[in-house]
Amino acid sequence: MPVKMFGRKVEVFYGQKQALHGVDLEIPERQVTALIGPSGCGKSTFLRCLNRMNDTVAIARVVGDIRLDGEDIYDKSIDVVELRARVGMVFQKPNPFPKSIFENVAYGPRIHGLFKNKAHLQEIVETSLKRAGLFEEVKDRLDEPGTGLSGGQQQRLCIARAIAVSPEVILMDEPCSALDPIATATVEELIDELKQNYTIVIVTHSMQQAARVSQRTAMFHLGRIVEVGPTEKMFSNPDDKRTQDYITGRFG
Ligand SMILES: Nc1ncnc2c1ncn2[C@@H]1O[C@H](COP(=O)(O)OP(=O)(O)OP(=O)(O)O)[C@@H](O)[C@H]1O
């Protein structure tokens, strides 16, 4: 698999406190990479480096080399708005805008000027909702508020919103933690389908979820990656004792 993104010697500081220490990670194209590890080990911090979300945290400082298709995403020439369209994000808590279902998905294409005319915008919205596995459930009420959907539907709406700007990479920070088991299963199936077209990086606290949806897993501990490899191996025969202890529930 070609490498879509990589981080090399990534260090992140929040003020004086160092949250990541020399993290190296390659993200293969069109696969799902899971980031696991105990609370506070730096998973979300690393995820947020991949689309420069840490720029929004005043005290955060990122050091190291992070590349998308070989290009340094922290280079001065990089337009961060454009970067975040290429590397989209889905958050823990579904966060639809207080707008209609249609406008939630149309928002990105509107601000990025990605459509030729009204019919084209409609087509983008419909395709994105279909890819997010939500279209059939909402096609008759596209003008109703996105906030009126169920939690699982809202999260798929947020995935449709991310997809609408044709991202290459989708970052997901515990996307199912606010969902019930049925909605979680639907979103997990969706993630599995999405990897045909997108590179996905997911932070999860659920070992079962990491095992179900990812092909590659990176285990974080105290701001470092202690082990990374094919998910199957990580969960059946890990090399590092900390991985073994974590996946068997002995800590974290
Ligand atoms: N905005 C911030 N300001 C200060 N410290 C922060 C900030 N965000 C994260 N940290 C610290 O950085 C470290 C790593 O946090 P991070 O959220 O990346 O961990 P995590 O592995 O994603 O944890 P969790 O699984 O609990 O979400 C923690 O010690 C945390 O307290």
CSV table of C-alpha atoms and ligand atoms in Angstrom, one decimal:
chain,number,residue,atom,x,y,z
A,1,MET,CA,0.0,0.0,0.0
A,2,PRO,CA,1.4,3.4,-0.9
A,3,VAL,CA,1.9,5.8,2.1
A,4,LYS,CA,-0.7,8.6,2.1
A,5,MET,CA,0.6,10.5,5.1
A,6,PHE,CA,3.4,10.1,7.6
A,7,GLY,CA,4.7,11.8,10.7
A,8,ARG,CA,8.3,11.6,11.6
A,9,LYS,CA,9.8,12.7,14.9
A,10,VAL,CA,6.6,14.4,15.9
A,11,GLU,CA,6.7,16.2,19.2
A,12,VAL,CA,3.8,18.2,20.6
A,13,PHE,CA,4.0,20.6,23.5
A,14,TYR,CA,1.1,22.2,25.4
A,15,GLY,CA,2.9,25.1,27.0
A,16,GLN,CA,5.8,23.4,29.0
A,17,LYS,CA,4.1,20.0,29.0
A,18,GLN,CA,5.3,17.6,26.3
A,19,ALA,CA,2.4,15.4,25.0
A,20,LEU,CA,4.2,13.6,22.1
A,21,HIS,CA,7.8,12.4,22.1
A,22,GLY,CA,9.3,11.5,18.7
A,23,VAL,CA,6.3,9.8,17.1
A,24,ASP,CA,6.9,8.1,13.8
A,25,LEU,CA,3.9,6.8,11.9
A,26,GLU,CA,3.0,5.9,8.3
A,27,ILE,CA,-0.6,6.0,7.2
A,28,PRO,CA,-1.2,3.7,4.3
A,29,GLU,CA,-3.6,4.8,1.6
A,30,ARG,CA,-7.1,3.5,1.5
A,31,GLN,CA,-6.8,1.6,4.7
A,32,VAL,CA,-8.1,2.2,8.2
A,33,THR,CA,-5.4,2.9,10.7
A,34,ALA,CA,-6.5,2.7,14.4
A,35,LEU,CA,-4.8,4.6,17.2
A,36,ILE,CA,-5.2,2.9,20.5
A,37,GLY,CA,-3.8,3.4,24.0
A,38,PRO,CA,-4.8,4.5,27.5
A,39,SER,CA,-6.4,7.8,28.3
A,40,GLY,CA,-4.0,10.8,27.9
A,41,CYS,CA,-1.4,8.9,25.9
A,42,GLY,CA,-1.6,11.4,23.0
A,43,LYS,CA,-3.8,9.7,20.4
A,44,SER,CA,-6.0,12.7,19.8
A,45,THR,CA,-3.0,15.0,19.9
A,46,PHE,CA,-1.4,13.0,17.1
A,47,LEU,CA,-4.7,12.8,15.1
A,48,ARG,CA,-5.1,16.6,15.3
A,49,CYS,CA,-1.5,17.1,13.9
A,50,LEU,CA,-2.6,15.5,10.7
A,51,ASN,CA,-4.9,18.4,9.7
A,52,ARG,CA,-3.4,21.0,11.8
A,53,MET,CA,-6.3,21.2,14.2
A,54,ASN,CA,-3.7,21.9,17.0
A,55,ASP,CA,-3.2,25.3,15.3
A,56,THR,CA,-6.5,26.3,17.0
A,57,VAL,CA,-5.0,25.5,20.5
A,58,ALA,CA,-3.0,28.7,21.4
A,59,ILE,CA,-0.6,26.9,23.7
A,60,ALA,CA,0.1,24.0,21.4
A,61,ARG,CA,3.4,23.7,19.5
A,62,VAL,CA,4.1,21.0,16.9
A,63,VAL,CA,7.7,20.0,15.9
A,64,GLY,CA,8.7,17.3,13.3
A,65,ASP,CA,7.8,16.4,9.8
A,66,ILE,CA,4.2,15.6,8.8
A,67,ARG,CA,3.5,15.0,5.1
A,68,LEU,CA,0.5,14.4,2.9
A,69,ASP,CA,1.5,12.8,-0.5
A,70,GLY,CA,5.1,13.8,0.3
A,71,GLU,CA,4.2,17.5,0.9
A,72,ASP,CA,5.1,19.1,4.3
A,73,ILE,CA,1.7,20.2,5.7
A,74,TYR,CA,3.3,22.6,8.1
A,75,ASP,CA,5.1,24.5,5.3
A,76,LYS,CA,4.4,28.2,5.1
A,77,SER,CA,2.9,27.8,1.6
A,78,ILE,CA,0.1,25.5,2.8
A,79,ASP,CA,-3.4,26.9,2.9
A,80,VAL,CA,-4.8,25.4,6.1
A,81,VAL,CA,-8.5,25.7,4.9
A,82,GLU,CA,-7.6,23.7,1.8
A,83,LEU,CA,-5.6,21.2,3.9
A,84,ARG,CA,-8.7,20.6,6.1
A,85,ALA,CA,-10.8,20.0,3.0
A,86,ARG,CA,-8.2,17.3,1.9
A,87,VAL,CA,-7.9,15.9,5.4
A,88,GLY,CA,-11.4,16.0,6.9
A,89,MET,CA,-12.5,15.3,10.5
A,90,VAL,CA,-15.3,13.7,12.3
A,91,PHE,CA,-15.6,14.3,16.0
A,92,GLN,CA,-16.6,12.3,19.1
A,93,LYS,CA,-19.9,14.0,19.6
A,94,PRO,CA,-22.0,14.5,16.4
A,95,ASN,CA,-21.9,18.2,15.8
A,96,PRO,CA,-24.3,19.1,12.9
A,97,PHE,CA,-24.7,22.8,12.2
A,98,PRO,CA,-28.1,24.4,13.2
A,99,LYS,CA,-29.1,24.2,9.6
A,100,SER,CA,-31.2,21.9,7.4
A,101,ILE,CA,-29.9,18.4,6.5
A,102,PHE,CA,-29.2,19.6,3.0
A,103,GLU,CA,-27.4,22.8,4.1
A,104,ASN,CA,-25.2,20.8,6.5
A,105,VAL,CA,-23.8,18.8,3.6
A,106,ALA,CA,-23.8,21.7,1.1
A,107,TYR,CA,-21.9,23.9,3.5
A,108,GLY,CA,-18.4,22.7,2.5
A,109,PRO,CA,-19.0,22.8,-1.2
A,110,ARG,CA,-20.4,26.3,-0.8
A,111,ILE,CA,-17.4,27.8,1.1
A,112,HIS,CA,-14.9,26.1,-1.2
A,113,GLY,CA,-16.9,26.9,-4.4
A,114,LEU,CA,-16.9,23.3,-5.5
A,115,PHE,CA,-20.1,23.3,-7.6
A,116,LYS,CA,-21.1,24.7,-11.0
A,117,ASN,CA,-24.8,25.3,-10.5
A,118,LYS,CA,-27.7,24.3,-8.2
A,119,ALA,CA,-28.2,20.9,-9.9
A,120,HIS,CA,-24.6,20.1,-9.4
A,121,LEU,CA,-24.8,21.0,-5.7
A,122,GLN,CA,-27.8,18.8,-5.3
A,123,GLU,CA,-25.9,16.0,-6.9
A,124,ILE,CA,-23.0,16.5,-4.5
A,125,VAL,CA,-25.3,16.5,-1.5
A,126,GLU,CA,-27.1,13.4,-2.7
A,127,THR,CA,-24.0,11.4,-3.5
A,128,SER,CA,-22.4,12.4,-0.1
A,129,LEU,CA,-25.5,11.3,1.8
A,130,LYS,CA,-25.6,8.0,-0.2
A,131,ARG,CA,-21.9,7.3,0.6
A,132,ALA,CA,-22.6,8.0,4.2
A,133,GLY,CA,-25.4,5.5,4.1
A,134,LEU,CA,-28.0,8.1,5.2
A,135,PHE,CA,-29.8,9.1,2.0
A,136,GLU,CA,-32.7,6.6,2.1
A,137,GLU,CA,-33.5,7.7,5.7
A,138,VAL,CA,-33.6,11.4,5.0
A,139,LYS,CA,-34.4,11.9,1.3
A,140,ASP,CA,-37.9,13.2,2.0
A,141,ARG,CA,-36.9,15.7,4.7
A,142,LEU,CA,-33.7,17.3,3.4
A,143,ASP,CA,-35.0,20.7,4.5
A,144,GLU,CA,-35.6,19.7,8.1
A,145,PRO,CA,-32.9,20.5,10.8
A,146,GLY,CA,-29.9,18.2,11.0
A,147,THR,CA,-30.2,18.5,14.8
A,148,GLY,CA,-33.5,16.7,14.7
A,149,LEU,CA,-31.9,13.4,13.6
A,150,SER,CA,-31.0,10.5,16.0
A,151,GLY,CA,-27.4,10.4,17.3
A,152,GLY,CA,-26.3,7.8,14.8
A,153,GLN,CA,-28.0,9.6,11.9
A,154,GLN,CA,-26.3,12.9,13.0
A,155,GLN,CA,-22.9,11.2,13.0
A,156,ARG,CA,-23.5,9.8,9.5
A,157,LEU,CA,-24.6,13.4,8.5
A,158,CYS,CA,-21.3,14.7,9.8
A,159,ILE,CA,-19.5,12.0,7.8
A,160,ALA,CA,-21.6,13.1,4.7
A,161,ARG,CA,-20.5,16.7,5.4
A,162,ALA,CA,-16.8,15.6,5.5
A,163,ILE,CA,-17.2,13.6,2.3
A,164,ALA,CA,-18.9,16.5,0.4
A,165,VAL,CA,-15.7,18.3,-0.1
A,166,SER,CA,-14.0,15.2,-1.6
A,167,PRO,CA,-11.4,14.7,1.1
A,168,GLU,CA,-8.5,12.2,0.6
A,169,VAL,CA,-8.1,11.4,4.3
A,170,ILE,CA,-10.8,11.3,7.0
A,171,LEU,CA,-9.8,11.6,10.6
A,172,MET,CA,-12.2,10.2,13.2
A,173,ASP,CA,-11.8,10.9,16.9
A,174,GLU,CA,-13.9,8.3,18.8
A,175,PRO,CA,-16.7,8.6,16.3
A,176,CYS,CA,-19.0,6.1,18.0
A,177,SER,CA,-18.5,6.9,21.6
A,178,ALA,CA,-21.8,8.8,21.9
A,179,LEU,CA,-23.7,6.2,19.9
A,180,ASP,CA,-25.7,3.1,20.9
A,181,PRO,CA,-24.6,-0.4,19.8
A,182,ILE,CA,-26.9,-0.4,16.7
A,183,ALA,CA,-25.8,3.0,15.5
A,184,THR,CA,-22.2,2.0,16.2
A,185,ALA,CA,-22.5,-1.1,14.1
A,186,THR,CA,-24.0,1.0,11.2
A,187,VAL,CA,-21.1,3.5,11.4
A,188,GLU,CA,-18.5,0.7,11.6
A,189,GLU,CA,-20.0,-0.9,8.4
A,190,LEU,CA,-19.8,2.5,6.8
A,191,ILE,CA,-16.1,3.0,7.8
A,192,ASP,CA,-15.4,-0.4,6.2
A,193,GLU,CA,-17.0,0.8,2.9
A,194,LEU,CA,-15.4,4.2,3.0
A,195,LYS,CA,-11.9,2.8,2.9
A,196,GLN,CA,-12.4,1.9,-0.8
A,197,ASN,CA,-12.2,5.6,-1.5
A,198,TYR,CA,-10.6,7.3,1.5
A,199,THR,CA,-7.7,6.9,3.8
A,200,ILE,CA,-9.0,6.7,7.4
A,201,VAL,CA,-7.4,7.3,10.7
A,202,ILE,CA,-9.5,6.5,13.8
A,203,VAL,CA,-9.0,7.0,17.5
A,204,THR,CA,-10.9,4.5,19.5
A,205,HIS,CA,-11.1,3.2,23.1
A,206,SER,CA,-12.9,0.1,21.9
A,207,MET,CA,-10.5,-2.8,21.2
A,208,GLN,CA,-13.3,-4.6,19.5
A,209,GLN,CA,-13.9,-1.6,17.2
A,210,ALA,CA,-10.2,-1.4,16.4
A,211,ALA,CA,-10.1,-5.1,15.6
A,212,ARG,CA,-13.3,-4.9,13.5
A,213,VAL,CA,-12.6,-1.8,11.4
A,214,SER,CA,-8.9,-1.3,11.0
A,215,GLN,CA,-6.1,-3.0,9.0
A,216,ARG,CA,-3.3,-1.4,10.9
A,217,THR,CA,-3.1,-0.4,14.6
A,218,ALA,CA,-0.7,1.9,16.4
A,219,MET,CA,-0.4,1.6,20.2
A,220,PHE,CA,0.3,4.8,22.1
A,221,HIS,CA,1.7,4.9,25.6
A,222,LEU,CA,2.8,8.1,27.5
A,223,GLY,CA,3.2,10.1,24.3
A,224,ARG,CA,5.1,7.5,22.4
A,225,ILE,CA,4.1,4.8,19.9
A,226,VAL,CA,5.2,1.5,21.5
A,227,GLU,CA,4.1,-0.8,18.7
A,228,VAL,CA,2.5,-0.5,15.3
A,229,GLY,CA,1.6,-3.3,12.9
A,230,PRO,CA,-1.1,-5.2,11.1
A,231,THR,CA,-4.3,-5.2,13.3
A,232,GLU,CA,-4.5,-9.0,13.2
A,233,LYS,CA,-1.0,-9.4,14.6
A,234,MET,CA,-1.5,-6.6,17.2
A,235,PHE,CA,-4.5,-8.3,18.6
A,236,SER,CA,-3.3,-11.9,18.4
A,237,ASN,CA,0.4,-11.8,19.0
A,238,PRO,CA,1.7,-8.4,19.9
A,239,ASP,CA,5.5,-7.9,20.4
A,240,ASP,CA,5.2,-5.4,23.3
A,241,LYS,CA,4.1,-6.3,26.7
A,242,ARG,CA,2.3,-2.9,27.1
A,243,THR,CA,0.2,-3.7,24.0
A,244,GLN,CA,-0.6,-7.2,25.4
A,245,ASP,CA,-1.6,-5.7,28.7
A,246,TYR,CA,-3.7,-3.0,27.2
A,247,ILE,CA,-5.6,-5.1,24.7
A,248,THR,CA,-6.4,-7.7,27.4
A,249,GLY,CA,-7.7,-5.0,29.7
A,250,ARG,CA,-4.9,-5.0,32.3
A,251,PHE,CA,-4.5,-1.3,32.2
A,252,GLY,CA,-6.0,1.8,30.7
B,1,LIG,N1,-5.6,21.7,24.9
B,1,LIG,C1,-4.7,21.1,25.8
B,1,LIG,N2,-4.1,21.9,26.7
B,1,LIG,C2,-3.2,21.3,27.6
B,1,LIG,N3,-3.0,20.0,27.6
B,1,LIG,C3,-3.6,19.2,26.7
B,1,LIG,C4,-4.5,19.7,25.7
B,1,LIG,N4,-5.0,18.7,25.0
B,1,LIG,C5,-4.4,17.6,25.5
B,1,LIG,N5,-3.5,17.9,26.5
B,1,LIG,C6,-2.7,16.9,27.2
B,1,LIG,O1,-1.9,16.2,26.4
B,1,LIG,C7,-1.9,14.8,26.7
B,1,LIG,C8,-2.4,13.9,25.6
B,1,LIG,O2,-3.8,14.2,25.5
B,1,LIG,P1,-4.7,13.6,24.3
B,1,LIG,O3,-6.0,14.2,24.4
B,1,LIG,O4,-4.0,13.6,23.0
B,1,LIG,O5,-4.7,12.0,24.8
B,1,LIG,P2,-5.6,10.9,24.3
B,1,LIG,O6,-4.8,9.6,24.2
B,1,LIG,O7,-6.4,11.2,23.1
B,1,LIG,O8,-6.6,10.7,25.5
B,1,LIG,P3,-8.1,10.3,25.6
B,1,LIG,O9,-8.1,8.8,25.2
B,1,LIG,O10,-8.5,10.5,27.1
B,1,LIG,O11,-8.9,11.1,24.7
B,1,LIG,C9,-2.7,14.7,28.0
B,1,LIG,O12,-1.8,14.7,29.1
B,1,LIG,C10,-3.6,15.9,28.0
B,1,LIG,O13,-3.9,16.3,29.3
